[in-house]
CSV table of C-alpha atoms in Angstrom, one decimal:
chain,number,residue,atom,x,y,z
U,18,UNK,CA,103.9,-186.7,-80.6
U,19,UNK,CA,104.2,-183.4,-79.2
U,20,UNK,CA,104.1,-180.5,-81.5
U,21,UNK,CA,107.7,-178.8,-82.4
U,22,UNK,CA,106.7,-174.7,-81.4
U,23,UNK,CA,106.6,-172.6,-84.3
U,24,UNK,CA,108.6,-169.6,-84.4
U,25,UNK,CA,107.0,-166.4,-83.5
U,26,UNK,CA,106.5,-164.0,-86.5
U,27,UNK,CA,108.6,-161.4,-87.8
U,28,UNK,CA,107.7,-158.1,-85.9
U,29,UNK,CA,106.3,-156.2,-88.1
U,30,UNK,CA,107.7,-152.8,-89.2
U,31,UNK,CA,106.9,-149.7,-86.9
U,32,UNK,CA,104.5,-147.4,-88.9
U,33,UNK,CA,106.7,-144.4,-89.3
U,34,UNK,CA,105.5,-140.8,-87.1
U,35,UNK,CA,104.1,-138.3,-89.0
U,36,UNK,CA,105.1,-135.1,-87.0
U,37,UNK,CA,102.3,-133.3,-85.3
U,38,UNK,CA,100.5,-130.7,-87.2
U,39,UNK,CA,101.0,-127.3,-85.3
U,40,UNK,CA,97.8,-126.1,-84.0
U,41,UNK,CA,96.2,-122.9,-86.1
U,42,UNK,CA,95.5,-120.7,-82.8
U,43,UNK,CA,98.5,-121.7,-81.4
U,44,UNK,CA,100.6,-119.0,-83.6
U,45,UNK,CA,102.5,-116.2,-82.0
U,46,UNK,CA,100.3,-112.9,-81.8
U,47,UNK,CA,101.4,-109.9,-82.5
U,48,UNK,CA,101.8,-107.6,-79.3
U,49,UNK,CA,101.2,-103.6,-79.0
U,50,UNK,CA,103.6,-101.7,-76.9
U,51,UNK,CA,101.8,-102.3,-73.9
U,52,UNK,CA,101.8,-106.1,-74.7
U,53,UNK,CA,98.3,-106.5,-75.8
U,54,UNK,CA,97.9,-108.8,-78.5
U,55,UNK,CA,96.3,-107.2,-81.6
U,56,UNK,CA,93.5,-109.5,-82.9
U,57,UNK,CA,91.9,-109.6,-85.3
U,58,UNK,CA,93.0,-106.3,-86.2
U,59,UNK,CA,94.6,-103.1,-85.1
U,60,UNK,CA,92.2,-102.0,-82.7
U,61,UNK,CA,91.7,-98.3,-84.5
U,62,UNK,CA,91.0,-100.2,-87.8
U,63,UNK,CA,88.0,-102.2,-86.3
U,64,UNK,CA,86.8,-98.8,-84.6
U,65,UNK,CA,86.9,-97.3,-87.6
U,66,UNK,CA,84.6,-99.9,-89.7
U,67,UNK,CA,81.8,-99.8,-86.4
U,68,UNK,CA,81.6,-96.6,-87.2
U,69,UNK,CA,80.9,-96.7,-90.8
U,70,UNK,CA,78.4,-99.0,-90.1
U,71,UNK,CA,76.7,-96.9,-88.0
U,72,UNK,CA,76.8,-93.9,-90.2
U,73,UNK,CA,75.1,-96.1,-92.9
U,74,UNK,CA,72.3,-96.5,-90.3
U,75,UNK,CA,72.2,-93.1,-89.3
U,76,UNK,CA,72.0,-92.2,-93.3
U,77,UNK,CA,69.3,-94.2,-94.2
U,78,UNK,CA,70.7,-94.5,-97.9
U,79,UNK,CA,71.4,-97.5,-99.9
U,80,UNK,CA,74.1,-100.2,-98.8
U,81,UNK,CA,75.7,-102.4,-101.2
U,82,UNK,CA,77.2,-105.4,-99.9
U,83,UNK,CA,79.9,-107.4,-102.2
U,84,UNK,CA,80.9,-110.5,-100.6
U,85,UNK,CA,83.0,-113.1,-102.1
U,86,UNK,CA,81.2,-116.7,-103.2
U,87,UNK,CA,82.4,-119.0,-100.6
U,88,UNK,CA,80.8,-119.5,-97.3
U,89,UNK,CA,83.6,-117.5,-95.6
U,90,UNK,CA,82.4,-114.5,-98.1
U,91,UNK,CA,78.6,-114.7,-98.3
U,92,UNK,CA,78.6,-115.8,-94.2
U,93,UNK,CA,80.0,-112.3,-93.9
U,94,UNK,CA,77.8,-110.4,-95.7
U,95,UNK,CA,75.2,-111.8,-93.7
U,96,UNK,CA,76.6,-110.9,-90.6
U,97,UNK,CA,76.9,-107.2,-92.2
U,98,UNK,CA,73.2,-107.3,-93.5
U,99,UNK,CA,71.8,-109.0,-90.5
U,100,UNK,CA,73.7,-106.0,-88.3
U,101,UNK,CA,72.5,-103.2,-90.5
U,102,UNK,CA,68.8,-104.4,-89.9
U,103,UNK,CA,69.3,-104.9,-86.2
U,104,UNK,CA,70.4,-101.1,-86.1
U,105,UNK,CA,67.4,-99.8,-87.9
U,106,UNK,CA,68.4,-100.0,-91.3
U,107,UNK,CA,65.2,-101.5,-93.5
U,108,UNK,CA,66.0,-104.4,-95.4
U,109,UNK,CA,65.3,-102.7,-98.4
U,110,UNK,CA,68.3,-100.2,-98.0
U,111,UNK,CA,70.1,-102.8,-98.5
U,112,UNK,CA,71.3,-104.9,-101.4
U,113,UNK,CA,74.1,-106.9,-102.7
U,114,UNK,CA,76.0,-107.7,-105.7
U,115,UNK,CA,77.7,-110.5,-106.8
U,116,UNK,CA,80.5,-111.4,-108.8
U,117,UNK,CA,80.6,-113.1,-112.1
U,118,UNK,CA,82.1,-116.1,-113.0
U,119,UNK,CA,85.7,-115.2,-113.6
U,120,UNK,CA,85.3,-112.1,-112.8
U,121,UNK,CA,87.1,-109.6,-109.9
U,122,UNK,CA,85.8,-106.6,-108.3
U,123,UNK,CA,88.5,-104.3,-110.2
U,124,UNK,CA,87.1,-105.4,-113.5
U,125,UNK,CA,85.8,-102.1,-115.5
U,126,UNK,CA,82.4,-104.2,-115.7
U,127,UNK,CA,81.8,-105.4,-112.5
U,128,UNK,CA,82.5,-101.4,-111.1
U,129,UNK,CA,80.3,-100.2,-113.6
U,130,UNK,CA,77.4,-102.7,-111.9
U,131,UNK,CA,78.2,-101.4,-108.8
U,132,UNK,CA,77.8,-97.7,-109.8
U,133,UNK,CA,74.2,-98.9,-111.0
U,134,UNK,CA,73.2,-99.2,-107.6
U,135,UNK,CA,73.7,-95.9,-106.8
U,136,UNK,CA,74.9,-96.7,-103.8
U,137,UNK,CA,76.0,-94.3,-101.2
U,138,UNK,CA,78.0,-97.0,-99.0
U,139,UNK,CA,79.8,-100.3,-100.2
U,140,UNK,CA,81.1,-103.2,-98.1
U,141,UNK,CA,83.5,-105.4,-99.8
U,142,UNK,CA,83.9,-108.8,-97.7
U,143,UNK,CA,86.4,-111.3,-98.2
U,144,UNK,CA,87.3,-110.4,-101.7
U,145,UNK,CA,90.9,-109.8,-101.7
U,146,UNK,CA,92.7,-106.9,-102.5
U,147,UNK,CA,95.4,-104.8,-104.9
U,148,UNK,CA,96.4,-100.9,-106.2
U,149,UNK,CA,93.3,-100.1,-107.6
U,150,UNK,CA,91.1,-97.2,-108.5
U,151,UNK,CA,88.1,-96.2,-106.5
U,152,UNK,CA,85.4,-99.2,-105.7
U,153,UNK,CA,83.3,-97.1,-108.1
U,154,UNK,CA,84.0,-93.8,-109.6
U,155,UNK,CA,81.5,-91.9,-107.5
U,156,UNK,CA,83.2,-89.1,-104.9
U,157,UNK,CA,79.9,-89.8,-103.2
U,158,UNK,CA,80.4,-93.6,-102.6
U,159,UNK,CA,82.2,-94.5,-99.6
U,160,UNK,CA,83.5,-98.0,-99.7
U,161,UNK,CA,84.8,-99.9,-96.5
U,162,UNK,CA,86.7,-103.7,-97.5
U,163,UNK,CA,86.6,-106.3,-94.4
U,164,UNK,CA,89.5,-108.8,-95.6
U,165,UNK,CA,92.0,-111.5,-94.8
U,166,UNK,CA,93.7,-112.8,-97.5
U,167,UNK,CA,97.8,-111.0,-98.0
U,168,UNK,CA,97.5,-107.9,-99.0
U,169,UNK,CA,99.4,-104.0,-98.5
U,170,UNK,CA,97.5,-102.7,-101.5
U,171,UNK,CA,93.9,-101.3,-101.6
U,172,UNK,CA,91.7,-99.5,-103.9
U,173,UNK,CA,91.9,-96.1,-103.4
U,174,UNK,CA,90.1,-93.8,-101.1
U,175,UNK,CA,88.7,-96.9,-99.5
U,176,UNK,CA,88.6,-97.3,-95.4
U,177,UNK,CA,90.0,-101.2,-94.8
U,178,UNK,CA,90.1,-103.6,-91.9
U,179,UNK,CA,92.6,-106.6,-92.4
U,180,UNK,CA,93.3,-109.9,-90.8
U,181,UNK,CA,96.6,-111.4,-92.7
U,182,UNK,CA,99.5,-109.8,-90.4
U,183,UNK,CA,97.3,-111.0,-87.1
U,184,UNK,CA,98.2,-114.6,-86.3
U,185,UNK,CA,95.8,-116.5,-85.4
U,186,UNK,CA,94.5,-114.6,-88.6
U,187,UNK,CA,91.0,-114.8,-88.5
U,188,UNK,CA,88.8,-116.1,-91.9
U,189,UNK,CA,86.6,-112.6,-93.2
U,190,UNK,CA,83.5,-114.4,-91.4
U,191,UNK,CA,85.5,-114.0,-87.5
U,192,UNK,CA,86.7,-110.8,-88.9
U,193,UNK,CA,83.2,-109.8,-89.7
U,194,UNK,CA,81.5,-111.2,-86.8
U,195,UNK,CA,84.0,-109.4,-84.1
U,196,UNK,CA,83.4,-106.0,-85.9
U,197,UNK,CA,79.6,-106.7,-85.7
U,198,UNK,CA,79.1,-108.2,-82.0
U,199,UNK,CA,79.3,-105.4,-79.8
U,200,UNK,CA,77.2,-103.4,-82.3
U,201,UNK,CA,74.0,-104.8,-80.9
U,202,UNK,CA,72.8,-107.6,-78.4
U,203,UNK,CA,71.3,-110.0,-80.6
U,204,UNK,CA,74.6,-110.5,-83.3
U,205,UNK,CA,76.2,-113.1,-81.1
U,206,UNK,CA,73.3,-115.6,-81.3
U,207,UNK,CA,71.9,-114.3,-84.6
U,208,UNK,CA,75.0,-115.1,-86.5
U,209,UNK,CA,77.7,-117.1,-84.2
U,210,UNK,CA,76.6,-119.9,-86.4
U,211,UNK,CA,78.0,-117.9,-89.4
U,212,UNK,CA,80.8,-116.9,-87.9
U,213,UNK,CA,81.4,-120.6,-87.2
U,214,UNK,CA,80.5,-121.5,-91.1
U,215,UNK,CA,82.6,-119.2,-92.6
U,216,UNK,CA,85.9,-120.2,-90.4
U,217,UNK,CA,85.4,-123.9,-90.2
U,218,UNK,CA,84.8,-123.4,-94.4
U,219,UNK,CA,87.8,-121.8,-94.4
U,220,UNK,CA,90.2,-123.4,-92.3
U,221,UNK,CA,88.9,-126.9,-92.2
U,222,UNK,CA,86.5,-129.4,-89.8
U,223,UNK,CA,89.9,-130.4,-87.6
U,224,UNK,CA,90.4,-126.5,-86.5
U,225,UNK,CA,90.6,-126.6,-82.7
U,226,UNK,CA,89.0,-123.6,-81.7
U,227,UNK,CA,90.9,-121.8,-78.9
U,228,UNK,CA,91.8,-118.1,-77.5
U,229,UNK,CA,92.3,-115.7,-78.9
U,230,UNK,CA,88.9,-117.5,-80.9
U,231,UNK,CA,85.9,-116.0,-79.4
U,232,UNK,CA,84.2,-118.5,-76.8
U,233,UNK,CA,82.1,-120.2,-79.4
U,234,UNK,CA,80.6,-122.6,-76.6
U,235,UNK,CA,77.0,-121.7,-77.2
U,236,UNK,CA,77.1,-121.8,-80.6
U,237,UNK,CA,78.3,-125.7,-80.7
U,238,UNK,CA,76.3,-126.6,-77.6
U,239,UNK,CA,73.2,-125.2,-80.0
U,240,UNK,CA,74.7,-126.5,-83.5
U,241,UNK,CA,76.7,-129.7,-83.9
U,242,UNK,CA,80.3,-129.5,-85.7
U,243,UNK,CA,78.4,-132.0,-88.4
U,244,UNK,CA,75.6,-129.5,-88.9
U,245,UNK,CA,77.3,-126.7,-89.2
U,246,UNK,CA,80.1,-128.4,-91.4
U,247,UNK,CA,77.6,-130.1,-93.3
U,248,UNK,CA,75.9,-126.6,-94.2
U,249,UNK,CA,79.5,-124.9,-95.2
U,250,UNK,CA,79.5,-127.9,-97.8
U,251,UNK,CA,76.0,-127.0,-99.2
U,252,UNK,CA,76.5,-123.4,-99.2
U,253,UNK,CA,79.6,-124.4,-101.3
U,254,UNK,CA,78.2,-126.5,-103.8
U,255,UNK,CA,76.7,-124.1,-106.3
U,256,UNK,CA,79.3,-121.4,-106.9
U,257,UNK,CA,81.6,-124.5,-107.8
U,258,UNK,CA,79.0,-126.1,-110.5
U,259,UNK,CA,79.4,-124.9,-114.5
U,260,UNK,CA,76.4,-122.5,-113.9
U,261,UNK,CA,78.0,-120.6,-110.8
U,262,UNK,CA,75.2,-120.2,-109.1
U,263,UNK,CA,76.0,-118.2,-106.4
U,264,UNK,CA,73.1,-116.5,-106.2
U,265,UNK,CA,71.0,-119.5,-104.9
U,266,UNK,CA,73.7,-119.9,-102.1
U,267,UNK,CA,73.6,-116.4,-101.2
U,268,UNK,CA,69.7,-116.5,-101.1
U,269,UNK,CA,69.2,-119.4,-99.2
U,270,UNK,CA,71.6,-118.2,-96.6
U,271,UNK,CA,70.1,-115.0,-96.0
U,272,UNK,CA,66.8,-116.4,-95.1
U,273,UNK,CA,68.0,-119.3,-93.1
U,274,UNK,CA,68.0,-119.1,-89.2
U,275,UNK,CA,69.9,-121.4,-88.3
U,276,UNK,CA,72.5,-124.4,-90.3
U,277,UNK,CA,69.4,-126.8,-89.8
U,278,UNK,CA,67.7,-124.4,-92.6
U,279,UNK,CA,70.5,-125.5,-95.5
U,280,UNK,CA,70.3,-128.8,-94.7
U,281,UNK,CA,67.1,-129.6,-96.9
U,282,UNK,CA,67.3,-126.7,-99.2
U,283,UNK,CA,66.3,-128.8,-102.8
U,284,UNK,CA,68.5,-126.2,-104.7
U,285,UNK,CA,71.9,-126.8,-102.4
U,286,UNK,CA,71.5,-130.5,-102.3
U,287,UNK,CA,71.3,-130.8,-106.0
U,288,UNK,CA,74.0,-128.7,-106.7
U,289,UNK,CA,76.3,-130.3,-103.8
U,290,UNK,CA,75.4,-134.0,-105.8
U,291,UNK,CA,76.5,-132.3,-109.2
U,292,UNK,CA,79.7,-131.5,-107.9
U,293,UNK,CA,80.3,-134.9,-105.7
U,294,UNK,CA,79.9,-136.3,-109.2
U,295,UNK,CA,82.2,-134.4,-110.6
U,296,UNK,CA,85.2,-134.1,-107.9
U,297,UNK,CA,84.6,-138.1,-108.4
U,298,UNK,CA,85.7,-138.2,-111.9
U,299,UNK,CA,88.4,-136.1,-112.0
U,300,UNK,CA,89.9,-136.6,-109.1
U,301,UNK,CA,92.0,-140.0,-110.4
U,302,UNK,CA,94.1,-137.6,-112.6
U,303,UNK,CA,98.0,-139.1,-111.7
U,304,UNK,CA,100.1,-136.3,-110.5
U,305,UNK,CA,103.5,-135.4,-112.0
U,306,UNK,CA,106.4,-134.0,-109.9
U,307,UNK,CA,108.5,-130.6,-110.4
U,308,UNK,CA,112.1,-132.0,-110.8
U,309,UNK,CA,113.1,-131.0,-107.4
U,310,UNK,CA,110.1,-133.0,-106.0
U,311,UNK,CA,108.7,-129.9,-104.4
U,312,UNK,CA,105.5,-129.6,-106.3
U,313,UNK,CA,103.2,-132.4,-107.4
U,314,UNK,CA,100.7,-131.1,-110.5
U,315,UNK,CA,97.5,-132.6,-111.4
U,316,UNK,CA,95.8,-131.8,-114.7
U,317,UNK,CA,91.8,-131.5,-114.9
U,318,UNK,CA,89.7,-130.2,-117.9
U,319,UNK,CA,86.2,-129.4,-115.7
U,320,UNK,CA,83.7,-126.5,-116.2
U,321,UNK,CA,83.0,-126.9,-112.8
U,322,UNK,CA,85.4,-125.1,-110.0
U,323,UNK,CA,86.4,-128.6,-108.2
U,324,UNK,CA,90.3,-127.9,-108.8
U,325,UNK,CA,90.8,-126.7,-105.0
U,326,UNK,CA,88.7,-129.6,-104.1
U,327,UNK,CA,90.5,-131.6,-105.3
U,328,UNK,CA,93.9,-129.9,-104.9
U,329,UNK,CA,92.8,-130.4,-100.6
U,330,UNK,CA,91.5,-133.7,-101.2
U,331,UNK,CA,95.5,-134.7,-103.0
U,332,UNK,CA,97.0,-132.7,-100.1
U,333,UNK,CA,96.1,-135.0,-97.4
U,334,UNK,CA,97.2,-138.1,-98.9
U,335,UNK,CA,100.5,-137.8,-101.6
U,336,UNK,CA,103.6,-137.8,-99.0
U,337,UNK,CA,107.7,-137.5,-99.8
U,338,UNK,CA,110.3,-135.8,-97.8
U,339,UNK,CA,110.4,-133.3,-101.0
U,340,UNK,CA,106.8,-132.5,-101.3
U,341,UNK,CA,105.5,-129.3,-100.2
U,342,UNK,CA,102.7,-128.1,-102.6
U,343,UNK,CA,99.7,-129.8,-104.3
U,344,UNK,CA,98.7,-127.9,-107.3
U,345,UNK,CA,95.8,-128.4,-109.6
U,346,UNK,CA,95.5,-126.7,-112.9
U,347,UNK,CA,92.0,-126.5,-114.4
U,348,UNK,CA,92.0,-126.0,-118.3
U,349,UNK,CA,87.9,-126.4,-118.9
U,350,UNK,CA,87.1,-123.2,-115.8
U,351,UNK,CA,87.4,-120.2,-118.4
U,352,UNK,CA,88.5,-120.4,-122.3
U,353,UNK,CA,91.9,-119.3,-122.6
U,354,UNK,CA,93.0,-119.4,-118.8
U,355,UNK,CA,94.5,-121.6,-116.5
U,356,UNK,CA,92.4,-121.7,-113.1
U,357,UNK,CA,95.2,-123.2,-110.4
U,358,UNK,CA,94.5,-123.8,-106.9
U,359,UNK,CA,97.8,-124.8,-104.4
U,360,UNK,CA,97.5,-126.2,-101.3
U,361,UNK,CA,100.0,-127.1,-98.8
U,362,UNK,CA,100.7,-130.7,-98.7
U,363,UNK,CA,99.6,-132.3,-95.3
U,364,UNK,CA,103.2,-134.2,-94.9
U,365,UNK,CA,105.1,-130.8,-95.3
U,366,UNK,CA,102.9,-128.7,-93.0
U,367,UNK,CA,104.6,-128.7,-90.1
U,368,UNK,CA,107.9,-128.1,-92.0
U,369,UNK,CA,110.3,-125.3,-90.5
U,370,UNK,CA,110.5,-122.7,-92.0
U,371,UNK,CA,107.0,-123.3,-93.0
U,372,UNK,CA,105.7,-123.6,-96.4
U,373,UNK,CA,105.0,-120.4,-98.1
U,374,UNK,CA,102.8,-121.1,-101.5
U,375,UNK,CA,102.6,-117.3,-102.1
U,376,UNK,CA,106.6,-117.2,-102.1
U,377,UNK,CA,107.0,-120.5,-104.0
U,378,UNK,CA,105.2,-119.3,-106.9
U,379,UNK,CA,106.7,-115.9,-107.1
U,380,UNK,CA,110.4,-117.5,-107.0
U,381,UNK,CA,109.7,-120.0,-109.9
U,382,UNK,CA,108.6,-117.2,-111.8
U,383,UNK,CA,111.6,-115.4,-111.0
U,384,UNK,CA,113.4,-117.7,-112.7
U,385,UNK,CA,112.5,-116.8,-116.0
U,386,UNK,CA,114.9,-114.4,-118.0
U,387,UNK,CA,112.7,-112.6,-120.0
U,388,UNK,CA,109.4,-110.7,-118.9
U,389,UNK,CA,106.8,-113.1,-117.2
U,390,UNK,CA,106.9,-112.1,-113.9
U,391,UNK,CA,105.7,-108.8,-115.5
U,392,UNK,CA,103.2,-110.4,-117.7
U,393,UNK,CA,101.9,-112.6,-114.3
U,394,UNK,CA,101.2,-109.1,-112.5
U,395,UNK,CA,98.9,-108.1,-114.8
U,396,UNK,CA,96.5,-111.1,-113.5
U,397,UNK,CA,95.7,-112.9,-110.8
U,398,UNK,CA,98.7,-114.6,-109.6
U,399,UNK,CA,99.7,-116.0,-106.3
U,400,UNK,CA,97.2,-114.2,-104.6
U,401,UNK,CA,95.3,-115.4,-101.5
U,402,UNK,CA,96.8,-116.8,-98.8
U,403,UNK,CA,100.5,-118.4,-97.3
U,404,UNK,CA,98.8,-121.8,-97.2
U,405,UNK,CA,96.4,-121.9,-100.2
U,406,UNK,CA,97.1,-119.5,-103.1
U,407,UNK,CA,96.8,-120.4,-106.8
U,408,UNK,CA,96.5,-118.1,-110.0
U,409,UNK,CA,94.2,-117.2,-113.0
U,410,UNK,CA,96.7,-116.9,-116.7
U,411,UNK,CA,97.0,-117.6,-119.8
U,412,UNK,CA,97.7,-120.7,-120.6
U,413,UNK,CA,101.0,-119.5,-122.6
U,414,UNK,CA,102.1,-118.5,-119.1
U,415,UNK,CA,100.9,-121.5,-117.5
U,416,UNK,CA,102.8,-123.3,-119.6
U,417,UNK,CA,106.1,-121.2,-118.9
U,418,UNK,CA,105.6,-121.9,-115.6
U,419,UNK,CA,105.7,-125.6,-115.7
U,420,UNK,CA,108.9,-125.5,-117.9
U,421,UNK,CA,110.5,-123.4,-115.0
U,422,UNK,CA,109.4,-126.3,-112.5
U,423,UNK,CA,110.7,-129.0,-115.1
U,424,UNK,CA,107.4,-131.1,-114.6
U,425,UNK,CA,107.7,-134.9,-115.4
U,426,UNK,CA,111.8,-134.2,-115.2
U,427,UNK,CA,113.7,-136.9,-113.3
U,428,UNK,CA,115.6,-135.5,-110.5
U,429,UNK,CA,119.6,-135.7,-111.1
U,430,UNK,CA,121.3,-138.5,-109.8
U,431,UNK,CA,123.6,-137.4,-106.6
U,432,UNK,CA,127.3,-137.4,-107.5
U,433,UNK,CA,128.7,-141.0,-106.2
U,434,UNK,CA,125.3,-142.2,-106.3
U,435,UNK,CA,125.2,-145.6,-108.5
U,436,UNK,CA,122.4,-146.6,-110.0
U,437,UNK,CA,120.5,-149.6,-108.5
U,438,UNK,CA,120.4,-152.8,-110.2
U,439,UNK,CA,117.8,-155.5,-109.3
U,440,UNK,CA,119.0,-158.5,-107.7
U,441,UNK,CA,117.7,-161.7,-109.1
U,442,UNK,CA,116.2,-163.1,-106.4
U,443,UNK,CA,114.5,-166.2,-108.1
U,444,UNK,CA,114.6,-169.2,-106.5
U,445,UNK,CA,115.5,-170.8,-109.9
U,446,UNK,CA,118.8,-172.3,-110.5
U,447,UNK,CA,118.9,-173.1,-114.1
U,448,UNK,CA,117.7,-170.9,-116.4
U,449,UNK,CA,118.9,-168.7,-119.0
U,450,UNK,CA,121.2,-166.4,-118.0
U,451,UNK,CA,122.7,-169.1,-116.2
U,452,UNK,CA,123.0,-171.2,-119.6
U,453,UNK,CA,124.3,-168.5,-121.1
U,454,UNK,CA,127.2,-168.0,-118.9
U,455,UNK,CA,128.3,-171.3,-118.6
């Protein structure tokens, strides 16, 4: 008996597109009058900050460098340190200072640290910026800040170079590194690696590196992506465990030579499994949705800094035609405070206009009647960049702000929209409501 042919499946539903992701170096330039493109800087800027560094050489005083605690920061203020030496600066000229937990470089304590250093030149990398007094109140302390997070407002009397109105803007590590490179011979292979760390650390392992990048070719053929990515993950780890550790990171990349180095340092594989743990456990937390559906929030009570972790690691994977920003709140980071970080959700970032964070937060806040926004300027508050921003408040404020975003608030119902009701779609004939309406 020959065999009746079955009918062929259902097709199975198309996957739907998710739109291409613009590529980072292929943003619009800006252009001089001549049509040059001016990157990373203005080209008088980045002349300006060669020079200092040369007349900290030629001074033979003490240097203080300040980097930030991530590998874009403390990259960079290797770069400076490593250029310093190779222009005849001794090591011991040189020191550096780093943050505390918490803590910015405006703080009356951390400028008071600085001025006990007596030191005749400070270079701020990567830090960010606002109106501020001096870097310390010396007349004889000259202070340069190497930066690329949005900014028009400096400490004063201080010489600046900045990245954030240069599309491609470059991380404070590229910054640093074209500043550095023409300064001697040896920068390019001493620290291409570091420049490499501090802007794949900054703007992620899928970064396709292209003009107006440096040629970077030797530094890859040398160093896999995996190594160098791998280290940028190390180097991370113990600024983000409850101790802050930056120091270790700091000192461990200073006397490396190469990514290779970080890869078996004891101290940055046991902090990076401390935090692995960590992320791990709070990373389950269910988001809740701003009422318009623009902002997904995820509550975490860690002493450990994981909330941009895991406020990158949400980004790539929630998805709605509303969503725009991932933002985790951290409750455990600092008594009192709120620690936020915001990131740009994946499905949203090719959105036109695109996604500004920085904006976002500033026009929820606006929406208060009373005096927060003046209450958010006196702290760090959407601050950073476009695409990842955040805050350090009060909780009070905090709380304001998610009663301005109507957090866990169903969206209205569109006027003429019904409300769906569930077809029964039981295969069962008699049953109760059945018996009931007979």
């Amino acid at each position: 008996m020959k065999r009746k042919a079955t009918d062929p499946a259902p097709a199975s539903k198309a996957k739907r597109q998710r739109e291409p992701e613009p590529d980072y170096c292929d943003a619009k330039p800006q252009t001089d009058e001549d049509g040059s493109i001016i990157w990373p800087a203005p080209l008088p800027a980045i002349e300006n900050a060669r020079q200092f560094l040369k007349e900290c050489v030629a001074a033979q005083s003490k240097v203080l460098i300040v980097p930030d605690k991530d590998a874009d920061g403390l990259s960079s203020g290797v770069i400076i340190h490593r250029t310093l030496t190779k222009l005849g600066l001794p090591s011991s000229c040189i020191d550096v200072h780093l943050v505390q937990k918490g803590s910015s470089i405006h703080d009356d304590g951390e400028r008071a640290a600085m001025l006990a250093e007596e030191p005749k030149y400070i270079v701020v990398v990567d830090q960010g910026s606002r109106a501020a007094p001096p870097v310390v109140d010396s007349p004889e302390t000259k202070s340069l800040i190497l930066d690329h997070h949005m900014t028009d407002e400096f400490p004063n009397n201080a010489m600046f170079v900045n990245a954030c109105y240069y599309p491609p803007v470059a991380t404070s590590a590229l910054l640093t590194y074209e500043i550095c490179k023409p300064l001697h011979g040896d920068i390019a292979s001493m620290c291409g690696y570091l420049c490499a760390m501090g802007t794949l650390g900054d703007l992620g392992t899928t970064l396709k590196w292209k003009p107006p990048f440096p040629d970077m070719a030797e530094t890859f053929r040398q160093y896999s992506k995996k190594a160098i990515t791998d280290a940028v993950s190390l180097v991370n780890a113990p600024r983000r465990t409850a101790k802050y550790d930056v120091a270790s990171a700091w000192q461990a990349l200073l006397s490396a030579h190469s990514p290779k180095d970080l890869l078996t340092n004891p101290r940055l594989l046991s902090a990076r499994a401390e935090i692995n743990e960590e992320v791990e456990r709070q990373t389950h937390t269910p988001p809740k949705f701003s009422k318009d559906g623009k902002i997904a929030v995820l509550r975490i009570h860690s002493a450990a800094q994981v909330h941009p972790v895991i406020a990158t690691r949400w980004a790539g994977h929630l998805q709605s035609k509303a969503l725009e920003i991932v933002m985790v709140a951290n409750t455990g980071y600092l008594p009192g405070l709120v620690n936020f970080s915001c990131r740009i959700a994946r499905c949203a970032r090719a959105r036109d206009p695109p996604v500004n964070i920085i904006e976002s937060l500033k026009a929820v806040a606006a929406l208060d009647t009373t005096d927060l926004v003046q209450r958010l300027g006196a702290t760090t508050f959407a601050r950073g960049h476009k695409e990842a921003s955040g805050g350090i408040i009060p909780v009070a404020e905090f709380e304001e702000l998610m009663t301005l975003m109507k957090v866990g608030e169903k969206p209205d119902r569109l006027e003429g929209q019904e409300k769906k009701v569930k077809k029964d779609t039981s295969p069962q004939k008699n049953n109760l409501l059945n018996y009931f309406q007979k």
